[in-house]
mmCIF file of C-alpha atoms in Angstrom:
data_model
loop_
_atom_site.group_PDB
_atom_site.id
_atom_site.type_symbol
_atom_site.label_atom_id
_atom_site.label_comp_id
_atom_site.label_asym_id
_atom_site.label_seq_id
_atom_site.Cartn_x
_atom_site.Cartn_y
_atom_site.Cartn_z
ATOM 1 C CA MET A 29 300.505 -17.675 99.181
ATOM 2 C CA ILE A 30 298.895 -20.983 98.833
ATOM 3 C CA PHE A 31 302.361 -22.449 99.961
ATOM 4 C CA TYR A 32 302.050 -20.361 102.853
ATOM 5 C CA PHE A 33 298.481 -21.239 103.802
ATOM 6 C CA ALA A 34 298.379 -24.757 102.789
ATOM 7 C CA VAL A 35 301.779 -25.857 104.244
ATOM 8 C CA LEU A 36 303.360 -23.726 106.566
ATOM 9 C CA THR A 37 300.519 -22.493 108.830
ATOM 10 C CA ALA A 38 299.397 -26.134 108.904
ATOM 11 C CA LEU A 39 302.646 -27.289 110.442
ATOM 12 C CA PRO A 40 302.691 -27.883 114.249
ATOM 13 C CA ARG A 41 303.641 -25.733 116.847
ATOM 14 C CA VAL A 42 307.149 -25.225 117.788
ATOM 15 C CA SER A 43 308.301 -27.256 121.101
ATOM 16 C CA LEU A 44 311.404 -28.322 122.833
ATOM 17 C CA GLU A 45 311.017 -31.704 120.971
ATOM 18 C CA SER A 46 310.422 -30.165 117.584
ATOM 19 C CA GLY A 47 311.681 -32.048 114.524
ATOM 20 C CA PRO A 48 311.926 -33.827 112.138
ATOM 21 C CA ILE A 49 315.668 -33.882 113.538
ATOM 22 C CA ASN A 50 315.692 -32.379 116.974
ATOM 23 C CA GLY A 51 318.768 -30.149 117.526
ATOM 24 C CA TRP A 52 319.639 -29.905 113.891
ATOM 25 C CA LEU A 53 316.351 -29.320 111.714
ATOM 26 C CA HIS A 54 313.144 -27.824 113.222
ATOM 27 C CA VAL A 55 310.224 -27.373 111.058
ATOM 28 C CA SER A 56 307.055 -25.727 112.699
ATOM 29 C CA ASN A 57 304.395 -22.971 111.884
ATOM 30 C CA LYS A 58 307.157 -20.602 113.411
ATOM 31 C CA GLY A 59 309.205 -21.354 110.091
ATOM 32 C CA ILE A 60 312.295 -23.401 109.591
ATOM 33 C CA SER A 61 315.469 -23.467 111.577
ATOM 34 C CA MET A 62 318.700 -25.251 110.622
ATOM 35 C CA PRO A 63 322.510 -25.148 111.112
ATOM 36 C CA ARG A 64 324.295 -21.984 110.266
ATOM 37 C CA ILE A 65 327.701 -22.024 108.882
ATOM 38 C CA PHE A 66 329.449 -18.774 108.786
ATOM 39 C CA ILE A 67 333.050 -17.527 108.304
ATOM 40 C CA SER A 68 335.332 -17.332 111.328
ATOM 41 C CA ASP A 69 338.442 -15.439 112.337
ATOM 42 C CA GLY A 70 340.867 -17.434 110.233
ATOM 43 C CA PHE A 71 338.813 -16.972 106.990
ATOM 44 C CA TYR A 72 341.176 -14.157 105.632
ATOM 45 C CA GLN A 73 344.223 -16.414 106.094
ATOM 46 C CA TRP A 74 342.472 -19.390 104.486
ATOM 47 C CA ILE A 75 341.314 -17.397 101.334
ATOM 48 C CA THR A 76 344.993 -16.092 101.034
ATOM 49 C CA VAL A 77 345.994 -19.693 100.614
ATOM 50 C CA VAL A 78 343.162 -20.285 98.144
ATOM 51 C CA ALA A 79 344.245 -17.119 96.312
ATOM 52 C CA VAL A 80 347.506 -18.774 96.147
ATOM 53 C CA GLY A 81 346.016 -21.974 94.717
ATOM 54 C CA CYS A 82 344.103 -20.021 92.007
ATOM 55 C CA LEU A 83 347.458 -18.488 90.872
ATOM 56 C CA ALA A 84 349.133 -21.855 90.885
ATOM 57 C CA ALA A 85 346.071 -23.373 88.998
ATOM 58 C CA PHE A 86 346.305 -20.505 86.364
ATOM 59 C CA PHE A 87 349.903 -21.674 85.382
ATOM 60 C CA ILE A 88 349.053 -25.351 85.737
ATOM 61 C CA ARG A 89 346.334 -24.752 83.328
ATOM 62 C CA LYS A 90 348.251 -22.664 80.859
ATOM 63 C CA GLN A 91 350.795 -25.605 80.886
ATOM 64 C CA ARG A 92 348.153 -28.290 80.174
ATOM 65 C CA ILE A 93 346.686 -26.240 77.043
ATOM 66 C CA LYS A 94 350.269 -25.723 75.921
ATOM 67 C CA LYS A 95 350.834 -29.407 76.001
ATOM 68 C CA HIS A 96 347.531 -30.144 74.278
ATOM 69 C CA ASP A 97 348.500 -27.983 71.535
ATOM 70 C CA LEU A 98 351.794 -29.509 71.028
ATOM 71 C CA THR A 99 350.701 -33.256 71.408
ATOM 72 C CA GLY A 100 347.124 -33.298 70.668
ATOM 73 C CA GLU A 101 346.665 -35.169 73.833
ATOM 74 C CA ASN A 102 343.598 -34.531 76.080
ATOM 75 C CA THR A 103 345.345 -32.884 79.034
ATOM 76 C CA HIS A 104 342.135 -32.178 80.858
ATOM 77 C CA ALA A 105 343.312 -28.500 81.685
ATOM 78 C CA VAL A 106 340.317 -27.433 83.472
ATOM 79 C CA TYR A 107 339.792 -30.311 85.667
ATOM 80 C CA TRP A 108 343.707 -30.048 86.520
ATOM 81 C CA ALA A 109 343.194 -26.413 87.566
ATOM 82 C CA PHE A 110 339.913 -27.242 89.706
ATOM 83 C CA PHE A 111 341.661 -29.955 91.642
ATOM 84 C CA THR A 112 344.455 -27.670 92.171
ATOM 85 C CA VAL A 113 342.417 -25.136 93.749
ATOM 86 C CA CYS A 114 340.587 -27.615 95.969
ATOM 87 C CA THR A 115 343.950 -29.193 97.088
ATOM 88 C CA PHE A 116 345.116 -25.687 98.243
ATOM 89 C CA ALA A 117 341.841 -24.938 99.842
ATOM 90 C CA LEU A 118 341.753 -28.330 101.749
ATOM 91 C CA ILE A 119 345.648 -27.724 102.864
ATOM 92 C CA GLY A 120 344.750 -24.246 103.789
ATOM 93 C CA LEU A 121 342.466 -25.426 106.398
ATOM 94 C CA PHE A 122 345.510 -26.728 108.347
ATOM 95 C CA ILE A 123 348.346 -24.152 107.371
ATOM 96 C CA HIS A 124 346.259 -20.999 107.297
ATOM 97 C CA PRO A 125 348.015 -19.732 110.334
ATOM 98 C CA VAL A 126 351.406 -19.363 108.346
ATOM 99 C CA PHE A 127 349.854 -16.425 106.719
ATOM 100 C CA GLY A 128 349.421 -14.150 109.641
ATOM 101 C CA PHE A 129 352.424 -12.073 108.631
ATOM 102 C CA VAL A 130 350.216 -10.662 105.841
ATOM 103 C CA GLY A 131 348.728 -8.441 108.457
ATOM 104 C CA GLY A 132 352.134 -6.574 108.945
ATOM 105 C CA ILE A 133 352.228 -5.860 105.210
ATOM 106 C CA PHE A 134 348.568 -4.332 105.519
ATOM 107 C CA SER A 135 349.903 -2.435 108.618
ATOM 108 C CA ALA A 136 352.795 -0.949 106.559
ATOM 109 C CA LEU A 137 350.424 -0.001 103.569
ATOM 110 C CA ALA A 138 348.273 1.639 106.166
ATOM 111 C CA THR A 139 351.067 3.718 107.645
ATOM 112 C CA LEU A 140 352.159 4.635 104.145
ATOM 113 C CA PHE A 141 348.629 5.911 103.238
ATOM 114 C CA GLU A 142 348.646 8.284 106.371
ATOM 115 C CA ASN A 143 352.313 9.848 105.317
ATOM 116 C CA ILE A 144 351.157 10.262 101.489
ATOM 117 C CA PRO A 145 350.418 14.048 101.027
ATOM 118 C CA THR A 146 347.229 15.044 99.024
ATOM 119 C CA THR A 147 349.182 16.828 96.625
ATOM 120 C CA LEU A 148 350.765 13.590 95.393
ATOM 121 C CA ILE A 149 347.567 11.973 95.060
ATOM 122 C CA LYS A 150 346.236 14.850 92.973
ATOM 123 C CA VAL A 151 349.541 14.658 90.567
ATOM 124 C CA LEU A 152 348.840 10.869 90.325
ATOM 125 C CA LEU A 153 345.217 11.211 89.431
ATOM 126 C CA SER A 154 345.905 13.956 86.929
ATOM 127 C CA SER A 155 348.710 11.905 85.265
ATOM 128 C CA ILE A 156 345.980 8.842 84.965
ATOM 129 C CA LEU A 157 343.434 11.157 83.383
ATOM 130 C CA ILE A 158 346.014 12.807 80.743
ATOM 131 C CA PHE A 159 347.234 9.119 80.137
ATOM 132 C CA PHE A 160 343.880 7.881 79.337
ATOM 133 C CA ALA A 161 342.467 10.617 77.297
ATOM 134 C CA ALA A 162 345.939 10.797 75.165
ATOM 135 C CA ARG A 163 345.647 6.800 74.812
ATOM 136 C CA TRP A 164 342.127 7.297 73.625
ATOM 137 C CA ILE A 165 342.873 10.118 71.110
ATOM 138 C CA ARG A 166 345.904 8.159 69.685
ATOM 139 C CA ASN A 167 343.984 5.063 69.535
ATOM 140 C CA PHE A 168 341.059 7.013 67.553
ATOM 141 C CA PHE A 169 343.660 8.596 65.262
ATOM 142 C CA ALA A 170 344.890 4.913 64.327
ATOM 143 C CA SER A 171 341.405 3.695 63.649
ATOM 144 C CA ARG A 172 340.796 6.723 61.130
ATOM 145 C CA ARG A 173 343.954 6.132 59.417
ATOM 146 C CA SER A 174 343.897 4.060 56.182
ATOM 147 C CA ALA A 175 346.355 1.304 55.200
ATOM 148 C CA THR A 176 348.397 3.778 52.980
ATOM 149 C CA GLY A 177 348.770 6.144 56.193
ATOM 150 C CA HIS A 178 346.088 8.435 55.011
ATOM 151 C CA LEU A 179 344.138 10.375 57.968
ATOM 152 C CA SER A 180 340.476 10.830 57.171
ATOM 153 C CA LEU A 181 338.545 12.896 59.956
ATOM 154 C CA ILE A 182 335.053 14.337 59.788
ATOM 155 C CA ASP A 183 333.301 17.075 61.772
ATOM 156 C CA ASP A 184 331.965 14.203 64.203
ATOM 157 C CA ASP A 185 335.475 12.931 64.930
ATOM 158 C CA ILE A 186 336.968 16.145 65.640
ATOM 159 C CA PHE A 187 334.106 16.968 68.208
ATOM 160 C CA ARG A 188 334.450 13.509 69.681
ATOM 161 C CA MET A 189 338.207 14.295 70.314
ATOM 162 C CA ILE A 190 337.414 17.710 71.552
ATOM 163 C CA PHE A 191 334.699 16.263 74.063
ATOM 164 C CA VAL A 192 337.415 13.789 75.143
ATOM 165 C CA GLY A 193 339.881 16.427 75.655
ATOM 166 C CA ALA A 194 337.529 18.898 77.427
ATOM 167 C CA GLY A 195 336.171 16.151 79.891
ATOM 168 C CA ALA A 196 339.719 15.174 81.007
ATOM 169 C CA LEU A 197 340.622 18.908 81.439
ATOM 170 C CA ILE A 198 337.479 19.413 83.582
ATOM 171 C CA ALA A 199 338.048 16.318 85.500
ATOM 172 C CA ILE A 200 341.749 17.379 86.363
ATOM 173 C CA ILE A 201 340.562 20.756 87.429
ATOM 174 C CA VAL A 202 337.874 18.984 89.809
ATOM 175 C CA VAL A 203 340.697 16.910 91.136
ATOM 176 C CA VAL A 204 343.055 19.667 91.821
ATOM 177 C CA ALA A 205 340.544 22.222 93.115
ATOM 178 C CA TRP A 206 338.579 19.690 95.380
ATOM 179 C CA THR A 207 341.008 18.296 98.036
ATOM 180 C CA GLY A 208 338.268 16.140 99.393
ATOM 181 C CA ILE A 209 338.630 13.680 96.804
ATOM 182 C CA SER A 210 342.257 13.216 97.450
ATOM 183 C CA SER A 211 341.623 13.152 101.245
ATOM 184 C CA TRP A 212 338.879 10.604 100.851
ATOM 185 C CA ILE A 213 341.118 8.381 98.806
ATOM 186 C CA LEU A 214 343.943 8.392 101.440
ATOM 187 C CA ASN A 215 341.488 8.003 104.302
ATOM 188 C CA SER A 216 339.396 5.276 102.654
ATOM 189 C CA GLY A 217 342.905 3.334 101.728
ATOM 190 C CA ARG A 218 344.116 3.984 105.331
ATOM 191 C CA ASP A 219 340.871 2.421 106.884
ATOM 192 C CA LEU A 220 340.828 -0.463 104.491
ATOM 193 C CA PHE A 221 344.270 -1.573 105.378
ATOM 194 C CA HIS A 222 343.614 -1.138 109.104
ATOM 195 C CA MET A 223 340.533 -3.183 108.695
ATOM 196 C CA LEU A 224 342.628 -6.006 106.797
ATOM 197 C CA GLU A 225 345.548 -5.748 109.327
ATOM 198 C CA ALA A 226 342.858 -6.486 112.161
ATOM 199 C CA LYS A 227 341.397 -9.357 110.296
ATOM 200 C CA PHE A 228 344.865 -11.062 109.946
ATOM 201 C CA GLU A 229 346.030 -10.525 113.534
ATOM 202 C CA VAL A 230 343.986 -13.330 115.238
ATOM 203 C CA ASP A 231 344.893 -16.525 117.183
ATOM 204 C CA GLY A 232 346.701 -18.997 115.228
ATOM 205 C CA ALA A 233 344.213 -21.566 116.120
ATOM 206 C CA ALA A 234 341.252 -19.817 114.534
ATOM 207 C CA ARG A 235 339.117 -21.545 112.224
ATOM 208 C CA PRO A 236 338.226 -20.277 108.709
ATOM 209 C CA PHE A 237 334.673 -21.518 109.250
ATOM 210 C CA ASP A 238 332.422 -22.069 112.189
ATOM 211 C CA ALA A 239 328.917 -23.446 112.595
ATOM 212 C CA MET A 240 326.281 -23.095 115.011
ATOM 213 C CA LYS A 241 323.344 -25.824 115.896
ATOM 214 C CA PRO A 242 319.715 -24.360 115.890
ATOM 215 C CA ASP A 243 318.210 -24.208 119.480
ATOM 216 C CA ILE A 244 314.811 -23.687 120.906
ATOM 217 C CA VAL A 245 314.039 -21.533 123.792
ATOM 218 C CA LYS A 246 311.121 -21.645 126.367
ATOM 219 C CA PRO A 247 311.616 -18.526 128.633
ATOM 220 C CA GLY A 248 307.693 -18.595 129.434
ATOM 221 C CA LYS A 249 304.926 -20.823 128.606
ATOM 222 C CA PHE A 250 305.626 -20.835 124.685
ATOM 223 C CA ALA A 251 308.559 -22.114 122.998
ATOM 224 C CA ASN A 252 310.352 -20.287 120.070
ATOM 225 C CA TYR A 253 313.610 -20.373 118.114
ATOM 226 C CA GLY A 254 316.728 -19.088 119.651
ATOM 227 C CA THR A 255 319.372 -17.000 118.010
ATOM 228 C CA ASN A 256 321.672 -19.834 117.361
ATOM 229 C CA GLY A 257 321.282 -21.415 113.715
ATOM 230 C CA LEU A 258 319.734 -20.145 110.552
ATOM 231 C CA THR A 259 316.102 -19.357 110.950
ATOM 232 C CA MET A 260 313.500 -18.586 108.238
ATOM 233 C CA GLY A 261 310.483 -17.010 109.523
ATOM 234 C CA PRO A 262 307.090 -18.251 107.529
ATOM 235 C CA GLY A 263 306.701 -15.164 105.462
ATOM 236 C CA PHE A 264 310.323 -15.577 104.269
ATOM 237 C CA ALA A 265 310.240 -19.238 103.864
ATOM 238 C CA ALA A 266 306.857 -19.050 101.815
ATOM 239 C CA VAL A 267 308.599 -16.280 99.523
ATOM 240 C CA PHE A 268 311.881 -18.281 99.290
ATOM 241 C CA PHE A 269 310.390 -21.782 98.365
ATOM 242 C CA GLY A 270 307.310 -20.442 96.281
ATOM 243 C CA VAL A 271 309.711 -18.257 94.087
ATOM 244 C CA VAL A 272 312.360 -21.290 93.896
ATOM 245 C CA PHE A 273 309.725 -23.659 92.756
ATOM 246 C CA TYR A 274 307.981 -21.336 90.379
ATOM 247 C CA THR A 275 311.319 -20.046 88.846
ATOM 248 C CA SER A 276 313.235 -23.308 88.723
ATOM 249 C CA ALA A 277 310.252 -24.875 86.648
ATOM 250 C CA PHE A 278 310.747 -22.187 83.959
ATOM 251 C CA VAL A 279 314.620 -22.426 83.944
ATOM 252 C CA ALA A 280 314.415 -26.083 83.474
ATOM 253 C CA GLU A 281 312.217 -25.800 80.515
ATOM 254 C CA ILE A 282 314.286 -23.074 79.197
ATOM 255 C CA ILE A 283 317.396 -25.335 79.393
ATOM 256 C CA ARG A 284 315.682 -28.472 78.023
ATOM 257 C CA GLY A 285 314.220 -26.384 75.087
ATOM 258 C CA GLY A 286 317.665 -25.058 74.246
ATOM 259 C CA ILE A 287 319.375 -28.380 74.295
ATOM 260 C CA LEU A 288 316.455 -29.796 72.154
ATOM 261 C CA ALA A 289 316.897 -27.021 69.816
ATOM 262 C CA VAL A 290 320.719 -28.243 68.973
ATOM 263 C CA PRO A 291 320.146 -30.356 65.645
ATOM 264 C CA LYS A 292 320.310 -34.052 65.971
ATOM 265 C CA GLY A 293 323.113 -34.144 63.378
ATOM 266 C CA GLN A 294 325.362 -32.265 65.724
ATOM 267 C CA ILE A 295 325.137 -35.316 68.272
ATOM 268 C CA GLU A 296 325.319 -37.963 65.584
ATOM 269 C CA ALA A 297 328.809 -36.338 64.207
ATOM 270 C CA ALA A 298 329.974 -36.154 67.703
ATOM 271 C CA ASN A 299 329.381 -39.888 67.960
ATOM 272 C CA ALA A 300 330.941 -40.435 64.787
ATOM 273 C CA VAL A 301 334.302 -38.941 65.839
ATOM 274 C CA GLY A 302 334.234 -41.030 68.721
ATOM 275 C CA LEU A 303 333.161 -38.644 71.352
ATOM 276 C CA SER A 304 331.724 -39.928 74.700
ATOM 277 C CA ARG A 305 328.249 -38.622 75.634
ATOM 278 C CA GLY A 306 330.040 -36.250 78.349
ATOM 279 C CA GLN A 307 332.214 -34.842 75.777
ATOM 280 C CA SER A 308 329.742 -34.496 73.157
ATOM 281 C CA LEU A 309 327.313 -32.525 75.658
ATOM 282 C CA ARG A 310 330.239 -30.374 76.911
ATOM 283 C CA HIS A 311 332.023 -29.857 73.541
ATOM 284 C CA ILE A 312 329.088 -29.824 71.237
ATOM 285 C CA VAL A 313 325.738 -29.548 72.511
ATOM 286 C CA LEU A 314 326.003 -27.001 75.366
ATOM 287 C CA PRO A 315 328.022 -24.378 73.350
ATOM 288 C CA GLN A 316 325.370 -24.145 70.971
ATOM 289 C CA ALA A 317 322.398 -24.594 73.130
ATOM 290 C CA ILE A 318 323.598 -21.622 75.535
ATOM 291 C CA ARG A 319 323.124 -19.102 72.498
ATOM 292 C CA ILE A 320 319.636 -20.153 72.455
ATOM 293 C CA ILE A 321 319.388 -20.277 76.465
ATOM 294 C CA LEU A 322 320.823 -16.786 77.498
ATOM 295 C CA PRO A 323 317.953 -14.693 76.048
ATOM 296 C CA PRO A 324 314.974 -16.259 77.722
ATOM 297 C CA MET A 325 317.159 -16.855 80.740
ATOM 298 C CA GLY A 326 317.942 -13.343 81.047
ATOM 299 C CA ASN A 327 314.058 -12.462 80.944
ATOM 300 C CA GLN A 328 313.310 -15.307 83.618
ATOM 301 C CA TYR A 329 316.058 -13.391 86.126
ATOM 302 C CA LEU A 330 314.573 -10.295 85.271
ATOM 303 C CA ASN A 331 311.175 -11.764 86.322
ATOM 304 C CA LEU A 332 312.480 -13.259 89.443
ATOM 305 C CA THR A 333 313.482 -9.855 90.715
ATOM 306 C CA LYS A 334 310.301 -8.344 90.144
ATOM 307 C CA ASN A 335 308.551 -11.514 91.552
ATOM 308 C CA THR A 336 309.944 -11.088 95.073
ATOM 309 C CA SER A 337 307.762 -8.094 95.532
ATOM 310 C CA LEU A 338 304.954 -10.494 95.870
ATOM 311 C CA ALA A 339 306.405 -11.013 99.397
ATOM 312 C CA ILE A 340 303.663 -8.451 100.832
ATOM 313 C CA ALA A 341 300.927 -11.111 100.037
ATOM 314 C CA VAL A 342 302.382 -13.284 102.855
ATOM 315 C CA GLY A 343 303.214 -10.449 105.245
ATOM 316 C CA TYR A 344 306.967 -10.556 104.611
ATOM 317 C CA SER A 345 308.505 -6.931 105.165
ATOM 318 C CA ASP A 346 310.414 -6.549 101.818
ATOM 319 C CA ILE A 347 311.222 -3.040 100.159
ATOM 320 C CA VAL A 348 307.430 -2.732 98.636
ATOM 321 C CA GLN A 349 305.990 -3.256 102.339
ATOM 322 C CA VAL A 350 308.206 -1.048 103.824
ATOM 323 C CA GLY A 351 307.686 1.742 101.307
ATOM 324 C CA GLN A 352 304.041 1.459 101.919
ATOM 325 C CA THR A 353 304.254 1.629 105.606
ATOM 326 C CA VAL A 354 306.498 4.653 104.940
ATOM 327 C CA TYR A 355 304.044 6.622 102.962
ATOM 328 C CA ASN A 356 301.095 5.694 104.916
ATOM 329 C CA GLN A 357 302.745 7.371 107.892
ATOM 330 C CA THR A 358 304.360 10.331 106.084
ATOM 331 C CA GLY A 359 302.022 10.745 103.094
ATOM 332 C CA LYS A 360 305.267 11.175 100.931
ATOM 333 C CA SER A 361 304.279 8.553 98.279
ATOM 334 C CA LEU A 362 306.322 10.156 95.429
ATOM 335 C CA PRO A 363 309.819 9.825 96.979
ATOM 336 C CA VAL A 364 308.823 6.186 98.035
ATOM 337 C CA MET A 365 307.845 5.349 94.506
ATOM 338 C CA ALA A 366 311.006 6.673 92.937
ATOM 339 C CA ILE A 367 312.942 4.577 95.223
ATOM 340 C CA TRP A 368 311.038 1.516 93.858
ATOM 341 C CA MET A 369 311.583 2.576 90.528
ATOM 342 C CA LEU A 370 315.307 3.172 91.012
ATOM 343 C CA PHE A 371 315.844 -0.007 92.824
ATOM 344 C CA TYR A 372 314.160 -2.241 90.434
ATOM 345 C CA LEU A 373 315.587 -0.412 87.506
ATOM 346 C CA THR A 374 319.098 -0.706 88.937
ATOM 347 C CA CYS A 375 318.422 -4.466 89.482
ATOM 348 C CA SER A 376 317.102 -4.820 85.935
ATOM 349 C CA LEU A 377 319.734 -2.802 84.170
ATOM 350 C CA THR A 378 322.595 -4.793 86.040
ATOM 351 C CA ILE A 379 320.998 -8.361 84.939
ATOM 352 C CA SER A 380 320.757 -6.966 81.496
ATOM 353 C CA VAL A 381 324.413 -5.756 81.230
ATOM 354 C CA ILE A 382 325.512 -9.164 82.536
ATOM 355 C CA VAL A 383 323.457 -11.226 80.476
ATOM 356 C CA ASN A 384 323.907 -9.131 77.291
ATOM 357 C CA PHE A 385 327.755 -9.186 77.952
ATOM 358 C CA TYR A 386 327.654 -13.010 77.934
ATOM 359 C CA ASN A 387 325.321 -12.978 74.981
ATOM 360 C CA VAL A 388 327.808 -11.114 72.951
ATOM 361 C CA ARG A 389 330.727 -13.499 73.952
ATOM 362 C CA MET A 390 328.681 -16.525 72.817
ATOM 363 C CA LYS A 391 327.291 -15.273 69.582
ATOM 364 C CA ILE A 392 328.542 -16.796 66.161
ATOM 365 C CA VAL A 393 331.207 -14.968 64.705
ATOM 366 C CA GLU A 394 330.745 -14.846 60.833
ATOM 367 C CA ARG A 395 333.455 -13.997 58.285
#
């Protein structure tokens, strides 16, 4: 709010000569306008080249790691993989039209989905459900079998197997009886492949990316930003920069504290074995610091999601302000608050799952 009233509203009015870099960057009390980069018609051919590069990088990294294991030489596997992807991405800017034939493949797949009967989809889905249920029960039996082959089951184990089997049976009945599921899969697959076919059937000279410079128009007495370029209104700019500055200060302190929490002896040991400062940071310090950084970093991202609701203080229309407008006009406050709760709960749980996943992956495994 202070940033909004002290900085943005104090900026000069927009005019045809607005700067600081006229034609490239415009800053005024109407907000900020800058060049906009966006994907163009040739993007999908280019991303196909990048996908091929990722596949090549995977095998190159695998070979470099194998060489490192055999010789002990520092083969820089990650760097090789990264530069491989970058090379393919750079080359793809010039050769991406050769992948226009992929559109024909998607066209054939769309035709295939049009001719598949719904009965086949029902049989396929039922087979998948039976396979996964049987696999789970088999693995469950294996986990309850002792080293001598003795199988020991308690009542809870039997109920769990019955629950999995009954759940699979109910799902099969729903799939077979409800034809709409199979039809939806076929129609969605057909539409998806038709869409991808259209993305690849473009002019061979199409570029993967394009850009637009910001413009200023003056249809009457007052100038304003045009439709070209990337424009941030004063409300959005205030929220964006306010949240970025506020959150980045906490994130920087969390990372600093995590790095300083690593015992000094670890760094001294790395220096003793001849590791450079960068190698010591990458191989010794950061792997230990991340275990300390992740929990407070997750909390900070949760706070970031909720702090965006403060946009209402500067008049920016986010989900909170739109909800207030809805229940002021309709009087239905309970559904609006339920939508708020569901939205923020979904965001919080999603961030928590991601952070906890990496937290479990990074934890110390003891003997």
